[in-house]
mmCIF file of C-alpha atoms and ligand atoms in Angstrom:
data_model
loop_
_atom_site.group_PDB
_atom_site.id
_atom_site.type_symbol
_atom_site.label_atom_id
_atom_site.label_comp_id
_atom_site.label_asym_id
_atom_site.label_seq_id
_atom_site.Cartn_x
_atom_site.Cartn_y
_atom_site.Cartn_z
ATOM 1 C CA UNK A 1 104.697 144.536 99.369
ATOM 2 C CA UNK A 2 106.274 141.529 97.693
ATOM 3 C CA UNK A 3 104.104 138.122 97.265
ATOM 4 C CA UNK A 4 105.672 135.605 99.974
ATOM 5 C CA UNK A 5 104.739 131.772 99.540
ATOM 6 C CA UNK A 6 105.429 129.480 102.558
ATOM 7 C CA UNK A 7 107.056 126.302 102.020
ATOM 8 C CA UNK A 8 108.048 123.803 104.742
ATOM 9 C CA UNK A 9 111.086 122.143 103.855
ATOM 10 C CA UNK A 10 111.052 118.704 105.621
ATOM 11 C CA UNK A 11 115.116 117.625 106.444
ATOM 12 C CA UNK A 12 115.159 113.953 106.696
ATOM 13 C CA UNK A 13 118.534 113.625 105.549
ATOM 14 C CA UNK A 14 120.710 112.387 102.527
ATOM 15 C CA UNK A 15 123.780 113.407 100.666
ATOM 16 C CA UNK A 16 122.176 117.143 100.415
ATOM 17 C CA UNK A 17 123.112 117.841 103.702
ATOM 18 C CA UNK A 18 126.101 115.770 104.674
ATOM 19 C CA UNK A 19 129.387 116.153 105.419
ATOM 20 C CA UNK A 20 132.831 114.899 104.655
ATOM 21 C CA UNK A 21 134.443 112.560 107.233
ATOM 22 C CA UNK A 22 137.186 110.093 107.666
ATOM 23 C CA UNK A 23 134.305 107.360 106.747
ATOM 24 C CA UNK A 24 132.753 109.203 103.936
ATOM 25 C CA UNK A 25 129.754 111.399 104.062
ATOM 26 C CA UNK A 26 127.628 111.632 106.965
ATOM 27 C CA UNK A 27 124.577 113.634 107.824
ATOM 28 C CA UNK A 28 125.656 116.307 110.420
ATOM 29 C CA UNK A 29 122.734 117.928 112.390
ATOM 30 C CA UNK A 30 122.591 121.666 112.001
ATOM 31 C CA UNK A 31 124.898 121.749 109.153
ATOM 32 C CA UNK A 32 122.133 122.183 106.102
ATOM 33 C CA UNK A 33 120.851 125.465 108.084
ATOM 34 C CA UNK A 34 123.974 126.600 108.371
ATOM 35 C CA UNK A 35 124.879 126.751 104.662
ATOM 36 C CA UNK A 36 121.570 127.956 103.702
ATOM 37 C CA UNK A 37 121.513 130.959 105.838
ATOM 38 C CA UNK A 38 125.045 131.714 103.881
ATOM 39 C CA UNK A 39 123.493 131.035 100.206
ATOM 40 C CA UNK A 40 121.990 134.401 99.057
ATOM 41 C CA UNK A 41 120.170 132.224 96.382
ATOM 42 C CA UNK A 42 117.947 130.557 99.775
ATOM 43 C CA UNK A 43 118.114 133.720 102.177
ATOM 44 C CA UNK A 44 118.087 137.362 101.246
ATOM 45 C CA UNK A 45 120.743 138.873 103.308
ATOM 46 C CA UNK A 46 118.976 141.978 103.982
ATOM 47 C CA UNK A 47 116.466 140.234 106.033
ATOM 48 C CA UNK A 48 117.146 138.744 109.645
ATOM 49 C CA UNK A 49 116.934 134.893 109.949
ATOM 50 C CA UNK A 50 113.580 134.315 111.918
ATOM 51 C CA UNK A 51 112.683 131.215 113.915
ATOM 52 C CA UNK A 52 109.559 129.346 113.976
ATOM 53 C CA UNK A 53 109.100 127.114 116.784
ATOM 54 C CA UNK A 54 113.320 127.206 116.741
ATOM 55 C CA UNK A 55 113.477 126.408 113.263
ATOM 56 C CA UNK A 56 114.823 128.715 111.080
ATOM 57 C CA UNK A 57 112.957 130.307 108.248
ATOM 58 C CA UNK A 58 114.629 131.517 105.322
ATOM 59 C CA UNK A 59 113.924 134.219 102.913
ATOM 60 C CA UNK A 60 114.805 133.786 98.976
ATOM 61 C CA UNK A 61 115.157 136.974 97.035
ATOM 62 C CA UNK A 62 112.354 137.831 94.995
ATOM 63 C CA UNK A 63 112.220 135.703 91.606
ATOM 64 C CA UNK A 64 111.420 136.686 88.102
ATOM 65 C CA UNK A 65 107.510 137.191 88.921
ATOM 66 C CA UNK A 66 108.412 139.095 91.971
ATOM 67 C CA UNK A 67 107.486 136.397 94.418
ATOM 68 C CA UNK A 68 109.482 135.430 97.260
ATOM 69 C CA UNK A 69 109.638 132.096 98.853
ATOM 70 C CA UNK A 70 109.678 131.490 102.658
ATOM 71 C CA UNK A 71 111.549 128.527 103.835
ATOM 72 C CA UNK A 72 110.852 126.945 107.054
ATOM 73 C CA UNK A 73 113.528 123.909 107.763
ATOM 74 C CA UNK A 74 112.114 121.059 109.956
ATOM 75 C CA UNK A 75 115.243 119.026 110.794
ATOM 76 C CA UNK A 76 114.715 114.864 111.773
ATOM 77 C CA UNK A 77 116.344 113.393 114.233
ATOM 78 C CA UNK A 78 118.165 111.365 113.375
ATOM 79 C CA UNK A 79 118.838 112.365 109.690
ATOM 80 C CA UNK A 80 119.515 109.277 107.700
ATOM 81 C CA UNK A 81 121.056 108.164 104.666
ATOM 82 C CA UNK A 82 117.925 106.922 102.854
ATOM 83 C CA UNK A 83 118.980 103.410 102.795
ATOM 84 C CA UNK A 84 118.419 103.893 106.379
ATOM 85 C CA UNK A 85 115.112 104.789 105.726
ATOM 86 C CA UNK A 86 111.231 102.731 106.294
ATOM 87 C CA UNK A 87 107.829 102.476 106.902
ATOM 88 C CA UNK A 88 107.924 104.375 110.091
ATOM 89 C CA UNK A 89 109.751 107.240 107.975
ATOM 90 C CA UNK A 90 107.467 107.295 105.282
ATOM 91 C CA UNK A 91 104.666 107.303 108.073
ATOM 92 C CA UNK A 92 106.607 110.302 109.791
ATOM 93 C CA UNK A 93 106.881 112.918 106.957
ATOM 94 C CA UNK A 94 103.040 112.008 105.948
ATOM 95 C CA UNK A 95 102.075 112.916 109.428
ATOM 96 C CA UNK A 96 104.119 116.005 108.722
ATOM 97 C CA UNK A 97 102.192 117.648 105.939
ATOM 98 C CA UNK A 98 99.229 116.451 107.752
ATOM 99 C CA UNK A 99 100.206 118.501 110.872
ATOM 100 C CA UNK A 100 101.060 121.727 108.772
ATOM 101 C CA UNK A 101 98.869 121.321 105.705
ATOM 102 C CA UNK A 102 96.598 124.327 107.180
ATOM 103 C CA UNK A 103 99.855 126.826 107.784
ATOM 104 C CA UNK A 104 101.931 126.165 104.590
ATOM 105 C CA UNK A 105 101.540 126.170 100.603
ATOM 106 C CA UNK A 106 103.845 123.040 99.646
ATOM 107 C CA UNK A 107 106.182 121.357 101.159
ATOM 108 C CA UNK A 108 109.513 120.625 99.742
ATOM 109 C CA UNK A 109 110.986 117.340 101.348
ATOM 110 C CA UNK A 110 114.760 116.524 101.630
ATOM 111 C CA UNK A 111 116.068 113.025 100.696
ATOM 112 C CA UNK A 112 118.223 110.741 100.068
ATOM 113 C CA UNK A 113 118.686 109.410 96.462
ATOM 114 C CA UNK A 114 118.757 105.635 97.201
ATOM 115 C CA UNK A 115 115.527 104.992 98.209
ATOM 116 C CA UNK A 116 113.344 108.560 97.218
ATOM 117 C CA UNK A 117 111.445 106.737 94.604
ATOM 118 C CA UNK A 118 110.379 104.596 97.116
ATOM 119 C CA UNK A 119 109.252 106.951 99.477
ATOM 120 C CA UNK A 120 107.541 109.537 96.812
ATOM 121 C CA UNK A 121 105.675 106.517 95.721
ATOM 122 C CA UNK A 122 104.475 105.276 99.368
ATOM 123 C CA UNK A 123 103.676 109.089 100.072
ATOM 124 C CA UNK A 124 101.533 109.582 97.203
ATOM 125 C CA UNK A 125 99.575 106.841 98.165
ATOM 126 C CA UNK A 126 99.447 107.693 101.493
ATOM 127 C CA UNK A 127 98.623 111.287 101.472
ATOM 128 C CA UNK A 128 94.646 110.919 100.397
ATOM 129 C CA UNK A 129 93.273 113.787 98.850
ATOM 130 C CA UNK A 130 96.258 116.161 98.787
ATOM 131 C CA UNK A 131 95.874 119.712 97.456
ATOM 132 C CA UNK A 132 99.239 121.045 97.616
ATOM 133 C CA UNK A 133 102.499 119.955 96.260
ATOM 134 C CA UNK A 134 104.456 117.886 97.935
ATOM 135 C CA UNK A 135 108.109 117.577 96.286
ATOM 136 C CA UNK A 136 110.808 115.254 97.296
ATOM 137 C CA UNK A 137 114.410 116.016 96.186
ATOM 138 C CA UNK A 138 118.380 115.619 97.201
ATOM 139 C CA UNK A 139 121.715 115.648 96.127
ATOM 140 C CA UNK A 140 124.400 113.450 94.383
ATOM 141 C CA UNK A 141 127.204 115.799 95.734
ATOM 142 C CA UNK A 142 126.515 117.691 99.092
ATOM 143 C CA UNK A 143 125.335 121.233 98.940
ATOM 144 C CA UNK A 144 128.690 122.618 100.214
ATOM 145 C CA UNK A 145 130.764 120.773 97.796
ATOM 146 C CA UNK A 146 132.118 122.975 94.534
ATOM 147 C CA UNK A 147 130.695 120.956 91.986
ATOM 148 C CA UNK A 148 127.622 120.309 93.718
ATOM 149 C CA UNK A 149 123.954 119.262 92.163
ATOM 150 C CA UNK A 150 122.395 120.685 95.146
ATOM 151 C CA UNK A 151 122.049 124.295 94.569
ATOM 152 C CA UNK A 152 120.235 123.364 91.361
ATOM 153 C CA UNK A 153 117.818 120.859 92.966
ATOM 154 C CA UNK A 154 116.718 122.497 95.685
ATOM 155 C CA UNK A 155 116.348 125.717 94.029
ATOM 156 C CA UNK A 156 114.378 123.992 91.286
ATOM 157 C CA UNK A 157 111.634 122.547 93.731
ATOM 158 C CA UNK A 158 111.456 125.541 96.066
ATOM 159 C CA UNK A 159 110.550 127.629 92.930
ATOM 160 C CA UNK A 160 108.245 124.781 91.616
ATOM 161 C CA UNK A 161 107.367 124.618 95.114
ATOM 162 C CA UNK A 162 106.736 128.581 95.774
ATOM 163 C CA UNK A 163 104.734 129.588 92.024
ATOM 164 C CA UNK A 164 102.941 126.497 90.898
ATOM 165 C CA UNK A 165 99.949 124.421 92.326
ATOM 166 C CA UNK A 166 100.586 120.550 91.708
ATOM 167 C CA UNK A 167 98.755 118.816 93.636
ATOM 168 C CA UNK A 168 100.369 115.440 93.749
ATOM 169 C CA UNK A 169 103.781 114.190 94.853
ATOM 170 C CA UNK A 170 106.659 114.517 92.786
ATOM 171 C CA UNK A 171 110.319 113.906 92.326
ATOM 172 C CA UNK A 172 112.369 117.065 91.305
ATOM 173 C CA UNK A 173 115.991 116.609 89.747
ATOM 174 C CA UNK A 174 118.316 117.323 87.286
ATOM 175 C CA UNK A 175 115.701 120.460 85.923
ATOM 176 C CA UNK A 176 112.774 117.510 85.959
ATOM 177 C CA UNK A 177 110.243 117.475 88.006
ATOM 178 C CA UNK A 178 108.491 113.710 87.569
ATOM 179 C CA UNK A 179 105.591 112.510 88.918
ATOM 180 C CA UNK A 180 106.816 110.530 92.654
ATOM 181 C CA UNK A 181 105.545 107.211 92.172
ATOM 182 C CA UNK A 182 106.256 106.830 88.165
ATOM 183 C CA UNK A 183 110.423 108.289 89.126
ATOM 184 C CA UNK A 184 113.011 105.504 89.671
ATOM 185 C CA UNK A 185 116.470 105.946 90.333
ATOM 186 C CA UNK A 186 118.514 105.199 87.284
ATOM 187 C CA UNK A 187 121.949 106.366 87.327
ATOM 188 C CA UNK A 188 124.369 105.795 90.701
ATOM 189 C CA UNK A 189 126.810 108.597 89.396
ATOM 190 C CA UNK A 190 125.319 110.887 87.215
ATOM 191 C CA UNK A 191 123.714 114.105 88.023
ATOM 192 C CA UNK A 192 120.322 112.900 86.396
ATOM 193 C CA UNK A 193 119.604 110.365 88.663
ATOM 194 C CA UNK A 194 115.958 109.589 88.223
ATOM 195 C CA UNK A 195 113.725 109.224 85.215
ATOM 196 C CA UNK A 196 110.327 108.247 84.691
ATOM 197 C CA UNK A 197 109.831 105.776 81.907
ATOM 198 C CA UNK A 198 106.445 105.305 81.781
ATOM 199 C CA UNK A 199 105.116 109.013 82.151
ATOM 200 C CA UNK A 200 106.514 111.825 80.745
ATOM 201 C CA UNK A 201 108.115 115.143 83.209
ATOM 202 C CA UNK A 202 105.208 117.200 84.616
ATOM 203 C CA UNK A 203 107.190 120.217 84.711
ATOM 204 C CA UNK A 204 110.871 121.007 82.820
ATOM 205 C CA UNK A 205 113.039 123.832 84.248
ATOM 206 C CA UNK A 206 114.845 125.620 81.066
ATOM 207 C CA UNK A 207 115.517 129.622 80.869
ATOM 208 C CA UNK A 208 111.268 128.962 81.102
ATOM 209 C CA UNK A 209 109.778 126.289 83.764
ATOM 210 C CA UNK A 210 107.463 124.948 81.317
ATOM 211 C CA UNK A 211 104.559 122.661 83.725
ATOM 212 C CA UNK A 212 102.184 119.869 81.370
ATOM 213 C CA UNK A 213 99.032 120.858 83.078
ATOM 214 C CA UNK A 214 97.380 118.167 81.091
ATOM 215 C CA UNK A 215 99.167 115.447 82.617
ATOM 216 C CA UNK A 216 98.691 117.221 86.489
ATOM 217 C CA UNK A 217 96.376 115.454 88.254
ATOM 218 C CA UNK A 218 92.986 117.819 89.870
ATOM 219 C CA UNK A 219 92.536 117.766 93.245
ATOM 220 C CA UNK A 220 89.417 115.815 94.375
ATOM 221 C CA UNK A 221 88.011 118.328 96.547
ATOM 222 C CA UNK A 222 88.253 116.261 99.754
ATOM 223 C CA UNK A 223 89.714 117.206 102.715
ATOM 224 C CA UNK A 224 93.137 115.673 103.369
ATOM 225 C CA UNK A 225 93.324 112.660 105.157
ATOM 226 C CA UNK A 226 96.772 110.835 105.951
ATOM 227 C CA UNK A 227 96.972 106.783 106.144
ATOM 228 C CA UNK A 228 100.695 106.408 108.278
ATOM 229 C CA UNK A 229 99.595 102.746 108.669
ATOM 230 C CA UNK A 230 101.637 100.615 106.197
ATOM 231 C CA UNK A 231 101.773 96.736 106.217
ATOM 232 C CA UNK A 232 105.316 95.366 105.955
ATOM 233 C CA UNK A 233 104.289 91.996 104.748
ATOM 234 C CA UNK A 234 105.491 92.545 101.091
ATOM 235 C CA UNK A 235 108.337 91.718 99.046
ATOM 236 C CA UNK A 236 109.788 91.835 95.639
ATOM 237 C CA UNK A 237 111.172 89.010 93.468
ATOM 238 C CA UNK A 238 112.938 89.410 90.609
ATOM 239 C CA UNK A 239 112.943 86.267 88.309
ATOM 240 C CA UNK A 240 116.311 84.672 87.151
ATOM 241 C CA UNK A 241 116.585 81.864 84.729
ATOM 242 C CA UNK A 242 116.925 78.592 87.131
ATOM 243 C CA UNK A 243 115.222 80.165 89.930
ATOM 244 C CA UNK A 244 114.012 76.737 91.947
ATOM 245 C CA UNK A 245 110.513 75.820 93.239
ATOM 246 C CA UNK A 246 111.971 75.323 96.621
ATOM 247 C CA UNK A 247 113.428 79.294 96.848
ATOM 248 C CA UNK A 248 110.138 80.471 94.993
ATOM 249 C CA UNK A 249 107.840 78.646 97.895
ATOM 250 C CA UNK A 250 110.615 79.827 100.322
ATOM 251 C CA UNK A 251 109.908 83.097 100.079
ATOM 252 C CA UNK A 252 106.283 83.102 99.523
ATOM 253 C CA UNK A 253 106.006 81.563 103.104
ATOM 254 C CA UNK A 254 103.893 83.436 105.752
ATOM 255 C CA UNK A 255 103.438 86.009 106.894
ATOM 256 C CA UNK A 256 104.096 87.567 103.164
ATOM 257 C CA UNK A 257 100.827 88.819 101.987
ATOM 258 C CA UNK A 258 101.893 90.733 98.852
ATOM 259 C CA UNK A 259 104.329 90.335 96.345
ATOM 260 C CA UNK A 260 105.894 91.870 93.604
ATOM 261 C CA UNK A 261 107.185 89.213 91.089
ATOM 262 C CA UNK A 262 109.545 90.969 88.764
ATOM 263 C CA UNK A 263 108.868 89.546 85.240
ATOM 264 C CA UNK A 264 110.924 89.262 82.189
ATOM 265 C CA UNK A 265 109.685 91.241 79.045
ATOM 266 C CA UNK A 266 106.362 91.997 78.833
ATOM 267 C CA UNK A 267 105.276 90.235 81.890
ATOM 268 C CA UNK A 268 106.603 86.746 81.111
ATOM 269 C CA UNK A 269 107.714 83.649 83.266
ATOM 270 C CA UNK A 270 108.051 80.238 82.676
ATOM 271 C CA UNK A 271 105.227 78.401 81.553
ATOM 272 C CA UNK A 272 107.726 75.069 81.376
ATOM 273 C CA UNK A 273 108.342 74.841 84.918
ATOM 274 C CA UNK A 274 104.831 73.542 86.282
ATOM 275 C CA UNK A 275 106.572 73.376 89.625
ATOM 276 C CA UNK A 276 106.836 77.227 89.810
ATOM 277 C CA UNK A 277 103.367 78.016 88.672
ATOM 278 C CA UNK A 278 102.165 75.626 91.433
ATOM 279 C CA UNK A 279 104.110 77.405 94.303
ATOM 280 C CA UNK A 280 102.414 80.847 92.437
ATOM 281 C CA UNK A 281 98.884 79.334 92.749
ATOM 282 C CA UNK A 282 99.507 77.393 96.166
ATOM 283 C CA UNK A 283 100.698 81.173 97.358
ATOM 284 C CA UNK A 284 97.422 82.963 95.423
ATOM 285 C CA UNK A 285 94.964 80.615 96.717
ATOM 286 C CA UNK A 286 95.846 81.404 100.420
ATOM 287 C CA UNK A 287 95.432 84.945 99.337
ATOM 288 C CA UNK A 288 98.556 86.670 99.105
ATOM 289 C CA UNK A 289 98.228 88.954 96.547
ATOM 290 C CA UNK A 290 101.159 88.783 93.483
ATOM 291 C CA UNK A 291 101.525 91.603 90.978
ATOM 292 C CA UNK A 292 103.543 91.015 87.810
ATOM 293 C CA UNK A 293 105.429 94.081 86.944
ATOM 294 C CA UNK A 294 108.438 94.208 84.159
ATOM 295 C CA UNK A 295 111.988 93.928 84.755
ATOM 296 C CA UNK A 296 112.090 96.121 82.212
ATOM 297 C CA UNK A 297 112.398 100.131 82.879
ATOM 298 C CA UNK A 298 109.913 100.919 80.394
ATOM 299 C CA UNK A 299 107.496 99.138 78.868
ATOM 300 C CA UNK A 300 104.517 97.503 80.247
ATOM 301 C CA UNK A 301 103.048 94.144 81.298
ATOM 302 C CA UNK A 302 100.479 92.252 78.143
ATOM 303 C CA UNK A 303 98.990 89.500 77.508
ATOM 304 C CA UNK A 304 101.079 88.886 74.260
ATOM 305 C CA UNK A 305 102.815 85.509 75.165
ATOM 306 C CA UNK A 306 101.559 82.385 76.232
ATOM 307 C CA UNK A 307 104.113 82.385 79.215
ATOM 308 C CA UNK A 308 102.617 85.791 80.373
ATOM 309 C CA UNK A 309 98.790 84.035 80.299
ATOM 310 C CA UNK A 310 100.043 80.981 82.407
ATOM 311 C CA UNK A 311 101.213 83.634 85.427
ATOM 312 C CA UNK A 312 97.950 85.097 85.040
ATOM 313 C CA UNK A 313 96.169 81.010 85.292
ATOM 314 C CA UNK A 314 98.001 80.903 88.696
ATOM 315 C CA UNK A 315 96.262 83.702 89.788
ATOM 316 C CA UNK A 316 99.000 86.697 89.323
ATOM 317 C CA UNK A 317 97.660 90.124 88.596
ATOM 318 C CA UNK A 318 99.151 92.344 85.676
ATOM 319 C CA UNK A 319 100.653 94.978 87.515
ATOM 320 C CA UNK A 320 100.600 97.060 83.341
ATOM 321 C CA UNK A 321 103.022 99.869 83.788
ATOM 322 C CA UNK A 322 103.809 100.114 87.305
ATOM 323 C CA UNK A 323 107.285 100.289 88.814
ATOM 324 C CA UNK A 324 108.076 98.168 91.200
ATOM 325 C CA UNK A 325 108.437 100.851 93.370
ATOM 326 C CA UNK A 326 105.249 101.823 92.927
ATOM 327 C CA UNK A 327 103.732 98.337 92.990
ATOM 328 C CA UNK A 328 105.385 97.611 96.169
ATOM 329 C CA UNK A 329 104.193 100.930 98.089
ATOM 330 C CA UNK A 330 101.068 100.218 96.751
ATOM 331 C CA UNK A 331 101.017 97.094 97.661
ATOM 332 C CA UNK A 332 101.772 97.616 101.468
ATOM 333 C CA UNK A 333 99.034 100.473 101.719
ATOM 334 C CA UNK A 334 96.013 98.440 100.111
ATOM 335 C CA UNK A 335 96.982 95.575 102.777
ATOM 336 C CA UNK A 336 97.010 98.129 105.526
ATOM 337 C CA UNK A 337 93.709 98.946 105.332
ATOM 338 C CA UNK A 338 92.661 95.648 105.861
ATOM 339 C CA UNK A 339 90.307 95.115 102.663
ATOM 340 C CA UNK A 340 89.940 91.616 101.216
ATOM 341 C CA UNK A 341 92.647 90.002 98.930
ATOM 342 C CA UNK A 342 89.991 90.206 95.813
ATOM 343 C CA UNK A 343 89.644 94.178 96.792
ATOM 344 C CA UNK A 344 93.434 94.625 96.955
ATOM 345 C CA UNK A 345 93.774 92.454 93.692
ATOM 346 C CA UNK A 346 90.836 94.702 91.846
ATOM 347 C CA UNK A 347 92.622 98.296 93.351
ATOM 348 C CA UNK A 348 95.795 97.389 92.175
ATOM 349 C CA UNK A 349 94.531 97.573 88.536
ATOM 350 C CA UNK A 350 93.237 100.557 89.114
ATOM 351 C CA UNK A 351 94.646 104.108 89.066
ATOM 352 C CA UNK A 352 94.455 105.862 92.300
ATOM 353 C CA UNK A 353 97.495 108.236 91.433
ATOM 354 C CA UNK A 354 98.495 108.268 88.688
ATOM 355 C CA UNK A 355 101.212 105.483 89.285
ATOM 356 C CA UNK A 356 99.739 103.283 86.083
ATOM 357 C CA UNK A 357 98.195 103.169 82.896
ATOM 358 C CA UNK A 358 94.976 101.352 82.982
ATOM 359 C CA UNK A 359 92.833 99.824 79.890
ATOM 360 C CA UNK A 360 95.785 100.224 77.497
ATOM 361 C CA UNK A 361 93.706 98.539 74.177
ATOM 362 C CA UNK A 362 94.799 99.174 70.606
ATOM 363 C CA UNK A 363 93.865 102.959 69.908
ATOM 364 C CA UNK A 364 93.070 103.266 65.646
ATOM 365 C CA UNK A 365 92.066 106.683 65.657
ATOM 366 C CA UNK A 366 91.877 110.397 67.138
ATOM 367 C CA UNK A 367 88.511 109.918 67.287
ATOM 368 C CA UNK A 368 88.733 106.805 69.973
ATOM 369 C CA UNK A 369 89.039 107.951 73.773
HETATM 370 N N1 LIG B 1 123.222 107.164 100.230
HETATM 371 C C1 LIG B 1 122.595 108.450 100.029
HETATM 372 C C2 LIG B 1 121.166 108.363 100.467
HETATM 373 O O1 LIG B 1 120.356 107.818 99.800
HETATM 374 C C3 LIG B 1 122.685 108.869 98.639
HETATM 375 C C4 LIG B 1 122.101 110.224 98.348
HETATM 376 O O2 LIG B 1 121.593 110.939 99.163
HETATM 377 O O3 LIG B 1 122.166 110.619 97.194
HETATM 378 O O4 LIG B 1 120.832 108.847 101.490
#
């Protein structure tokens, strides 16, 4: 008797599944099951389709180690390009794995490219305690397109998916598999779309999947408990040379309560324009909590420069290696749970999941921890 491991696939939509029209692609219900029951890479001919609850569940031939994966596809209604795609959806797939934490293994989740880094990052945070692996991937070129970057994708997470315990949310593509809220999408065309700059791959798919169980994060022993409560009263600003005091105070109007500010470098703004820093600190001392993160894709936010320290006077918090992805998903879930701004400020140095570096000091030697 072969080794089966049950994996719900989660369909929320993307280029993955779509179809060609006369106005581009567009998700088409029914369609991904369709091709999958056709791939003998996802279902092992041999076997009938079964249905659970109506939705289909595949069968994959057995892999290298003789294990077979068991694909059950949950379908949303509506399936949405990702830009499409908020707080409510993030809120929906949590509840998901929630629901069927008990009756499956992992949980592979279907996306679109845009905004996946955002939701793998808002998922990590709100999925509290999670002991299986939750993977999000997609598609640059639908799965029933020649050329396609599908086949690869999904096959790489089901199999990360179906042999490996991580017990965190990640990001699979391009033979990566990155850790959710550390991925950001970097390339619009190219088949390796995401990258993580800050944190290196937690698992590389060669001839050998090769998984960095040094860098996995353990499981905390907790039972799972899902936050689907977000607060949408946060924003990102990136800083441009010029930017005015009236835009800056603009924007940091009520009802924002967190903010990302986009910095240049490592963590800097101007510490010429007094007229900024006092629409910062007017905006801090009210309570709304600002977190510098770097405009920069790798890197992280110091103290090195004077015009770093005066964002930090006006009561900004280093956000150190954070993407703003990350910072903003953050962001929204602290405030959702209602804790005081000096809480939220204090959390959001701290690292829940892995999303940031924290106490980054000069190291001299192997002996220092
Ligand atoms: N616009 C698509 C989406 O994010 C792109 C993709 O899936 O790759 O849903």
């Amino acid at each position: 008797m072969l080794d089966c491991a049950r994996v719900l696939v989660l369909y929320a939509g993307g280029t993955i599944g779509m179809k060609a029209s006369g106005r581009g692609y567009v998700p088409s219900p029914g369609y991904l099951a369709e091709q999958l029951a056709r791939l003998p890479q996802f279902h092992d001919a041999s076997l009938p389709v079964q249905q659970d609850d109506g939705r289909p569940v595949f069968v994959t031939p057995p892999s290298r180690e003789g294990r077979r994966v068991s694909l059950t596809v949950k379908e949303y209604e509506p399936l949405l390009d990702s830009s499409n795609m908020g707080m409510e959806d993030w809120a929906r797939i949590a509840e998901d794995v929630g629901r069927h934490d008990a009756e499956f293994d992992a949980f592979v989740v279907l996306h679109g490219t845009d905004t996946m880094a955002y939701s793998a990052s808002a998922l990590s945070f709100m999925l509290e305690n999670l002991s299986k692996t939750v993977i999000l991937t997609g598609s640059q070129i639908p799965l029933t397109t020649a050329r396609t970057d599908a086949l690869d994708n999904l096959l790489g997470a089901l199999t990360i998916a179906g042999h490996f315990e991580i017990p965190e949310v990640c990001l699979y593509f391009c033979h990566k598999l990155l850790r959710g809220n550390r991925a950001q999408k970097q390339d619009a065309s190219g088949f390796d779309a995401f990258w993580s700059g800050n944190f290196p791959p937690l698992v590389e798919v060669g001839i050998d999947i090769k998984a960095k169980w040094d860098l996995i994060l353990q499981p905390t022993g907790e039972p799972l408990h899902v936050q689907t409560k977000m607060n949408p009263n946060v924003a990102a600003l990136r800083l441009f040379p010029g930017i005015t005091a009236e835009t800056l105070a603009n924007f940091l109007r009520p009802p924002l309560e967190g903010v990302v500010l986009e910095t240049y470098g490592s963590g800097n703004a101007p510490d010429r324009r007094r007229d900024l820093l006092d629409a910062l600190r007017a905006a801090t001392d009210r309570g709304v909590v600002i977190v510098n993160c770097t405009q920069c894709h790798k890197g992280t936010v110091s103290a090195t420069y004077a015009a770093g320290i005066a964002l930090a006077e006006a009561g900004v918090i280093g956000g150190a290696d954070l993407t703003p992805e990350a910072a903003l998903t953050k962001l929204s879930y602290l405030l959702a749970k209602g804790l005081s701004p000096t809480d939220i400020r204090s959390q959001m140095q701290l690292n829940l999941r892995g999303e940031l570096t924290a106490g980054q000091g000069a190291r001299y030697s192997f002996r220092e921890r």
